[in-house]
Amino acid sequence: MQDLLTIGELSVRSGVAPSALRYYERLGLIRADRTGGNQRRYARAELRRVAFIRISQQVGVSLDEIRAALESLPEARTPSPQDWARLSASWRGRLDEKIRLLTKLRDDLDGCIGCGCLSLQRCTLNNPGDTLAGEGPGARLMLPRAAEESTPAGSLA
């Protein structure tokens, strides 16, 4: 088995376009060594990093947050399962909250659409008399009020 992958091989194995891999490298998310002819060569361990990047993006984690997380991994060796477990544990609360919000959206959205009024301002089921307007902008029934006010947008609480 070959120890190093070309950008084309990494692209095929990861399902990520070479242009995206070059972008990830430019951002410092993955690393490549260079041959004498200046061609990129990636360690097989970069496959796991690319998978982590892609799945993190799928659940709404920004590339800046991903970079910060990857910087917590050791540079001198391939990250161990314990390293990955520590990193994932640091995100567990945020992911649990995202799951809770998505579940609430899934479960409540059809009920809101199902009432037929199509006006959340005058909805007699969820917002009679537009009482929620006094609490401020946004999805007041969906977002937790305390967390929304105490957690800066985009941060990992």
Coordinates of N, CA and C in Angstrom, one line a residue:
M1 N 0.8 -1.2 0.0 CA 0.0 0.0 0.0 C 0.9 1.2 0.0
Q2 N 0.6 2.2 -0.9 CA 1.3 3.4 -1.0 C 1.1 4.3 0.2
D3 N 2.2 4.9 0.8 CA 2.2 5.7 2.0 C 1.6 7.1 1.7
L4 N 1.9 7.6 0.5 CA 1.5 9.0 0.2 C 0.5 8.9 -1.0
L5 N -0.4 9.9 -1.0 CA -1.5 10.0 -2.0 C -1.2 11.2 -2.9
T6 N -1.5 11.1 -4.2 CA -1.5 12.3 -5.0 C -2.8 13.1 -4.7
I7 N -2.9 14.3 -5.2 CA -4.1 15.0 -5.0 C -5.3 14.3 -5.7
G8 N -5.0 13.7 -6.9 CA -6.0 13.0 -7.6 C -6.5 11.8 -6.8
E9 N -5.6 11.1 -6.2 CA -5.9 9.9 -5.4 C -6.7 10.3 -4.1
L10 N -6.3 11.4 -3.5 CA -7.0 11.9 -2.3 C -8.4 12.3 -2.7
S11 N -8.5 13.0 -3.9 CA -9.8 13.4 -4.3 C -10.8 12.2 -4.6
V12 N -10.3 11.2 -5.2 CA -11.1 10.0 -5.5 C -11.5 9.3 -4.2
R13 N -10.5 9.1 -3.3 CA -10.8 8.4 -2.1 C -11.7 9.2 -1.1
S14 N -11.6 10.5 -1.2 CA -12.4 11.3 -0.2 C -13.7 11.8 -0.9
G15 N -13.8 11.8 -2.2 CA -15.0 12.4 -2.8 C -15.0 13.9 -2.9
V16 N -13.9 14.5 -2.6 CA -13.8 16.0 -2.6 C -12.9 16.4 -3.8
A17 N -13.4 17.4 -4.5 CA -12.7 17.9 -5.7 C -11.3 18.4 -5.4
P18 N -10.4 18.2 -6.3 CA -9.0 18.7 -6.1 C -9.0 20.2 -5.7
S19 N -9.9 21.0 -6.4 CA -9.9 22.4 -6.0 C -10.2 22.7 -4.6
A20 N -11.1 21.9 -4.0 CA -11.5 22.0 -2.6 C -10.3 21.6 -1.7
L21 N -9.6 20.5 -2.1 CA -8.5 20.1 -1.4 C -7.4 21.1 -1.3
R22 N -7.2 21.8 -2.5 CA -6.2 22.9 -2.5 C -6.6 24.0 -1.6
Y23 N -7.9 24.3 -1.6 CA -8.5 25.4 -0.7 C -8.3 25.0 0.8
Y24 N -8.6 23.7 1.1 CA -8.4 23.3 2.5 C -6.9 23.4 2.9
E25 N -6.1 23.1 2.0 CA -4.6 23.2 2.3 C -4.2 24.7 2.5
R26 N -4.7 25.5 1.6 CA -4.5 27.0 1.8 C -4.9 27.5 3.1
L27 N -6.1 27.0 3.6 CA -6.6 27.4 4.9 C -5.9 26.7 6.1
G28 N -5.0 25.8 5.8 CA -4.3 25.1 6.9 C -5.1 23.9 7.5
L29 N -6.1 23.5 6.8 CA -6.9 22.4 7.3 C -6.3 21.0 7.1
I30 N -5.6 20.9 6.0 CA -4.9 19.7 5.6 C -3.5 20.1 5.2
R31 N -2.6 19.1 5.2 CA -1.2 19.4 4.9 C -0.7 18.4 3.8
A32 N 0.2 19.0 2.9 CA 0.8 18.1 1.9 C 2.3 18.4 1.9
D33 N 3.0 17.3 1.5 CA 4.4 17.5 1.3 C 4.6 17.7 -0.2
R34 N 5.7 18.2 -0.7 CA 5.9 18.5 -2.1 C 7.1 17.6 -2.6
T35 N 6.9 17.1 -3.8 CA 8.0 16.4 -4.4 C 9.0 17.3 -5.0
G36 N 10.1 16.8 -5.6 CA 11.1 17.6 -6.2 C 10.5 18.4 -7.4
G37 N 9.4 17.9 -8.0 CA 8.7 18.5 -9.1 C 7.6 19.4 -8.6
N38 N 7.5 19.7 -7.3 CA 6.5 20.5 -6.7 C 5.1 20.0 -6.7
Q39 N 5.0 18.7 -6.8 CA 3.6 18.0 -6.8 C 3.3 17.7 -5.3
R40 N 2.0 17.8 -5.0 CA 1.5 17.6 -3.7 C 1.5 16.1 -3.4
R41 N 1.8 15.7 -2.2 CA 1.7 14.3 -1.7 C 1.1 14.4 -0.3
Y42 N 0.0 13.7 -0.1 CA -0.7 13.7 1.1 C -0.5 12.4 1.9
A43 N -0.3 12.5 3.2 CA -0.2 11.3 4.0 C -1.7 10.7 4.1
R44 N -1.8 9.4 4.2 CA -3.1 8.7 4.3 C -3.9 9.3 5.4
A45 N -3.3 9.8 6.5 CA -4.0 10.3 7.6 C -4.9 11.5 7.2
E46 N -4.5 12.2 6.1 CA -5.3 13.4 5.7 C -6.7 13.0 5.2
L47 N -6.9 11.7 4.9 CA -8.2 11.2 4.5 C -9.2 11.4 5.7
R48 N -8.7 11.1 6.9 CA -9.6 11.3 8.0 C -9.9 12.7 8.3
R49 N -8.9 13.6 8.1 CA -9.1 15.0 8.3 C -10.1 15.5 7.2
V50 N -10.0 15.1 6.0 CA -11.0 15.5 5.0 C -12.4 15.1 5.3
A51 N -12.5 13.8 5.8 CA -13.8 13.3 6.2 C -14.4 14.1 7.3
F52 N -13.5 14.5 8.3 CA -14.0 15.3 9.4 C -14.4 16.7 8.9
I53 N -13.7 17.3 8.0 CA -14.1 18.6 7.5 C -15.4 18.5 6.8
R54 N -15.6 17.5 5.9 CA -16.8 17.4 5.2 C -18.0 17.2 6.0
I55 N -17.9 16.3 7.0 CA -19.1 16.0 7.8 C -19.4 17.2 8.8
S56 N -18.3 17.9 9.2 CA -18.5 19.0 10.1 C -19.2 20.1 9.3
Q57 N -18.9 20.3 8.0 CA -19.5 21.3 7.2 C -21.0 21.0 7.0
Q58 N -21.3 19.7 6.9 CA -22.7 19.2 6.6 C -23.6 19.6 7.8
V59 N -23.0 19.6 9.0 CA -23.9 20.0 10.2 C -23.7 21.4 10.6
G60 N -23.1 22.2 9.7 CA -23.1 23.7 9.9 C -22.0 24.3 10.6
V61 N -20.9 23.5 10.8 CA -19.7 24.0 11.5 C -18.9 24.8 10.5
S62 N -18.5 26.0 10.9 CA -17.7 26.9 10.0 C -16.3 26.3 9.8
L63 N -15.7 26.7 8.7 CA -14.3 26.3 8.4 C -13.3 26.9 9.5
D64 N -13.6 28.0 10.0 CA -12.8 28.6 11.1 C -12.9 27.7 12.4
E65 N -14.1 27.2 12.7 CA -14.2 26.3 13.8 C -13.6 25.0 13.6
I66 N -13.7 24.5 12.4 CA -13.0 23.2 12.0 C -11.5 23.4 12.1
R67 N -11.0 24.5 11.6 CA -9.5 24.7 11.7 C -9.1 24.7 13.2
A68 N -9.8 25.4 14.1 CA -9.5 25.5 15.5 C -9.5 24.1 16.1
A69 N -10.5 23.3 15.7 CA -10.5 21.9 16.2 C -9.4 21.1 15.7
L70 N -9.0 21.2 14.5 CA -7.9 20.4 13.9 C -6.6 20.8 14.5
E71 N -6.5 22.1 14.8 CA -5.2 22.6 15.4 C -5.0 21.9 16.8
S72 N -6.1 21.4 17.4 CA -5.9 20.7 18.7 C -5.3 19.3 18.6
L73 N -5.3 18.8 17.4 CA -4.7 17.5 17.1 C -3.2 17.5 17.1
P74 N -2.5 16.5 17.4 CA -1.1 16.5 17.3 C -0.5 16.6 15.9
E75 N 0.6 17.3 15.8 CA 1.2 17.5 14.5 C 2.2 16.5 14.2
A76 N 2.9 16.0 15.2 CA 4.1 15.1 15.0 C 3.7 13.7 14.8
R77 N 2.4 13.3 14.9 CA 2.0 11.9 14.6 C 0.5 11.9 14.1
T78 N 0.2 10.8 13.6 CA -1.2 10.6 13.2 C -2.1 10.6 14.4
P79 N -3.2 11.3 14.4 CA -4.1 11.4 15.6 C -4.6 10.0 15.9
S80 N -4.7 9.7 17.2 CA -5.2 8.4 17.6 C -6.7 8.5 17.8
P81 N -7.3 7.3 18.0 CA -8.8 7.3 18.3 C -9.1 8.2 19.5
Q82 N -8.2 8.2 20.5 CA -8.4 9.0 21.7 C -8.4 10.5 21.4
D83 N -7.5 10.9 20.4 CA -7.5 12.3 20.0 C -8.8 12.7 19.3
W84 N -9.3 11.8 18.5 CA -10.5 12.1 17.8 C -11.7 12.1 18.7
A85 N -11.7 11.2 19.7 CA -12.7 11.2 20.7 C -12.8 12.5 21.6
R86 N -11.6 13.0 21.9 CA -11.5 14.2 22.7 C -12.1 15.4 21.9
L87 N -11.7 15.4 20.6 CA -12.2 16.5 19.8 C -13.7 16.4 19.6
S88 N -14.2 15.2 19.4 CA -15.7 15.1 19.2 C -16.4 15.4 20.5
A89 N -15.8 15.1 21.6 CA -16.5 15.4 22.9 C -16.6 16.8 23.1
S90 N -15.7 17.6 22.6 CA -15.8 19.1 22.8 C -16.9 19.7 22.0
W91 N -17.4 19.0 21.0 CA -18.5 19.5 20.2 C -19.9 18.8 20.5
R92 N -19.9 17.9 21.4 CA -21.1 17.1 21.7 C -22.2 18.0 22.1
G93 N -22.0 18.9 23.0 CA -23.1 19.8 23.5 C -23.7 20.6 22.3
R94 N -22.9 21.1 21.5 CA -23.4 21.9 20.3 C -24.2 21.0 19.4
L95 N -23.6 19.8 19.1 CA -24.3 18.9 18.2 C -25.7 18.5 18.8
D96 N -25.7 18.2 20.1 CA -26.9 17.8 20.7 C -28.0 18.9 20.6
E97 N -27.6 20.2 20.8 CA -28.5 21.3 20.7 C -29.0 21.4 19.2
K98 N -28.1 21.2 18.3 CA -28.5 21.3 16.9 C -29.5 20.2 16.6
I99 N -29.3 19.0 17.1 CA -30.2 17.9 16.9 C -31.6 18.2 17.5
R100 N -31.5 18.8 18.7 CA -32.8 19.2 19.4 C -33.6 20.2 18.5
L101 N -32.9 21.2 18.0 CA -33.5 22.2 17.2 C -34.1 21.7 15.9
L102 N -33.3 20.8 15.2 CA -33.8 20.2 14.0 C -35.0 19.3 14.2
T103 N -35.0 18.6 15.4 CA -36.1 17.7 15.7 C -37.3 18.6 16.0
K104 N -37.2 19.7 16.7 CA -38.3 20.6 17.0 C -38.8 21.2 15.7
L105 N -37.9 21.6 14.8 CA -38.4 22.1 13.5 C -39.1 21.1 12.7
R106 N -38.6 19.9 12.7 CA -39.3 18.8 11.9 C -40.7 18.5 12.5
D107 N -40.8 18.5 13.8 CA -42.0 18.1 14.5 C -43.0 19.3 14.5
D108 N -42.6 20.5 14.6 CA -43.5 21.6 14.7 C -43.8 22.3 13.4
L109 N -42.9 22.2 12.4 CA -43.2 22.9 11.2 C -44.4 22.4 10.5
D110 N -44.7 21.1 10.5 CA -45.8 20.6 9.8 C -47.1 21.1 10.5
G111 N -47.1 21.2 11.8 CA -48.3 21.7 12.5 C -48.6 23.1 12.2
C112 N -47.5 23.9 12.1 CA -47.7 25.3 11.7 C -48.3 25.5 10.3
I113 N -47.7 24.7 9.4 CA -48.2 24.8 8.0 C -49.6 24.2 8.0
G114 N -49.8 23.2 8.8 CA -51.1 22.5 8.7 C -52.3 23.3 9.2
C115 N -52.1 24.4 10.0 CA -53.2 25.2 10.5 C -53.9 25.9 9.4
G116 N -53.1 26.2 8.3 CA -53.7 26.8 7.1 C -53.8 28.3 7.1
C117 N -53.4 29.0 8.2 CA -53.6 30.4 8.3 C -52.4 31.1 7.5
L118 N -51.3 30.5 7.4 CA -50.1 31.0 6.7 C -49.7 32.4 7.2
S119 N -50.1 32.8 8.4 CA -49.7 34.1 8.9 C -49.3 33.9 10.3
L120 N -48.0 33.9 10.6 CA -47.5 33.7 12.0 C -47.8 34.9 12.8
Q121 N -48.0 36.1 12.2 CA -48.4 37.3 13.0 C -49.7 37.2 13.6
R122 N -50.7 36.5 12.9 CA -52.1 36.5 13.4 C -52.5 35.0 13.8
C123 N -51.5 34.1 13.8 CA -51.8 32.7 14.1 C -52.4 32.6 15.5
T124 N -53.6 32.1 15.5 CA -54.3 31.9 16.8 C -53.8 30.7 17.6
L125 N -53.0 29.8 16.9 CA -52.5 28.6 17.6 C -51.1 29.0 18.3
N126 N -50.2 29.6 17.5 CA -48.9 29.8 18.1 C -48.5 31.2 18.5
N127 N -49.3 32.2 18.0 CA -48.9 33.6 18.3 C -50.2 34.5 18.2
P128 N -51.1 34.2 19.1 CA -52.4 35.0 19.0 C -52.1 36.4 19.3
G129 N -52.6 37.3 18.5 CA -52.4 38.8 18.7 C -51.0 39.2 18.5
D130 N -50.1 38.4 17.9 CA -48.7 38.8 17.6 C -48.0 39.1 18.9
T131 N -48.3 38.4 20.0 CA -47.7 38.7 21.3 C -46.2 38.5 21.3
L132 N -45.7 37.6 20.4 CA -44.2 37.4 20.4 C -43.4 38.5 19.8
A133 N -44.0 39.5 19.2 CA -43.3 40.6 18.6 C -42.6 41.4 19.7
G134 N -43.2 41.4 20.9 CA -42.6 42.2 22.0 C -41.3 41.5 22.5
E135 N -41.1 40.3 22.2 CA -39.9 39.6 22.7 C -38.7 39.7 21.8
G136 N -38.8 40.4 20.6 CA -37.7 40.6 19.7 C -37.8 39.8 18.4
P137 N -36.8 40.0 17.6 CA -36.9 39.4 16.3 C -36.5 37.9 16.3
G138 N -36.8 37.2 15.2 CA -36.3 35.8 15.1 C -37.4 34.8 15.5
A139 N -37.0 33.5 15.4 CA -37.9 32.4 15.7 C -38.0 32.2 17.2
R140 N -38.8 33.0 17.9 CA -38.9 33.0 19.3 C -39.4 31.7 19.9
L141 N -40.2 31.0 19.2 CA -40.7 29.7 19.8 C -39.7 28.5 19.5
M142 N -38.8 28.7 18.6 CA -37.8 27.7 18.2 C -36.5 27.8 19.0
L143 N -36.0 29.0 19.1 CA -34.7 29.2 19.7 C -34.8 29.3 21.2
P144 N -33.9 28.7 21.9 CA -33.9 28.8 23.4 C -33.4 30.3 23.7
R145 N -34.2 30.9 24.5 CA -34.0 32.3 24.8 C -32.7 32.6 25.6
A146 N -32.4 31.8 26.6 CA -31.3 32.1 27.5 C -30.0 31.8 26.6
A147 N -29.9 30.7 25.9 CA -28.7 30.4 25.1 C -28.5 31.4 24.0
E148 N -29.6 31.9 23.4 CA -29.6 32.9 22.3 C -29.0 34.2 22.8
E149 N -29.3 34.6 24.0 CA -28.8 35.9 24.5 C -27.4 35.8 25.1
S150 N -27.0 34.6 25.5 CA -25.7 34.6 26.2 C -24.6 34.0 25.3
T151 N -24.9 33.4 24.2 CA -24.0 32.8 23.3 C -23.8 33.6 22.0
P152 N -22.6 34.1 21.8 CA -22.4 34.8 20.5 C -22.6 34.0 19.3
A153 N -23.2 34.6 18.3 CA -23.5 33.8 17.0 C -22.3 33.2 16.5
G154 N -22.4 31.9 16.1 CA -21.3 31.2 15.4 C -20.3 30.6 16.4
S155 N -20.4 30.8 17.7 CA -19.4 30.2 18.6 C -19.8 28.8 19.0
L156 N -18.8 28.1 19.5 CA -19.0 26.8 20.0 C -19.2 26.9 21.5
A157 N -20.4 26.8 22.0 CA -20.7 27.0 23.4 C -20.2 25.8 24.2

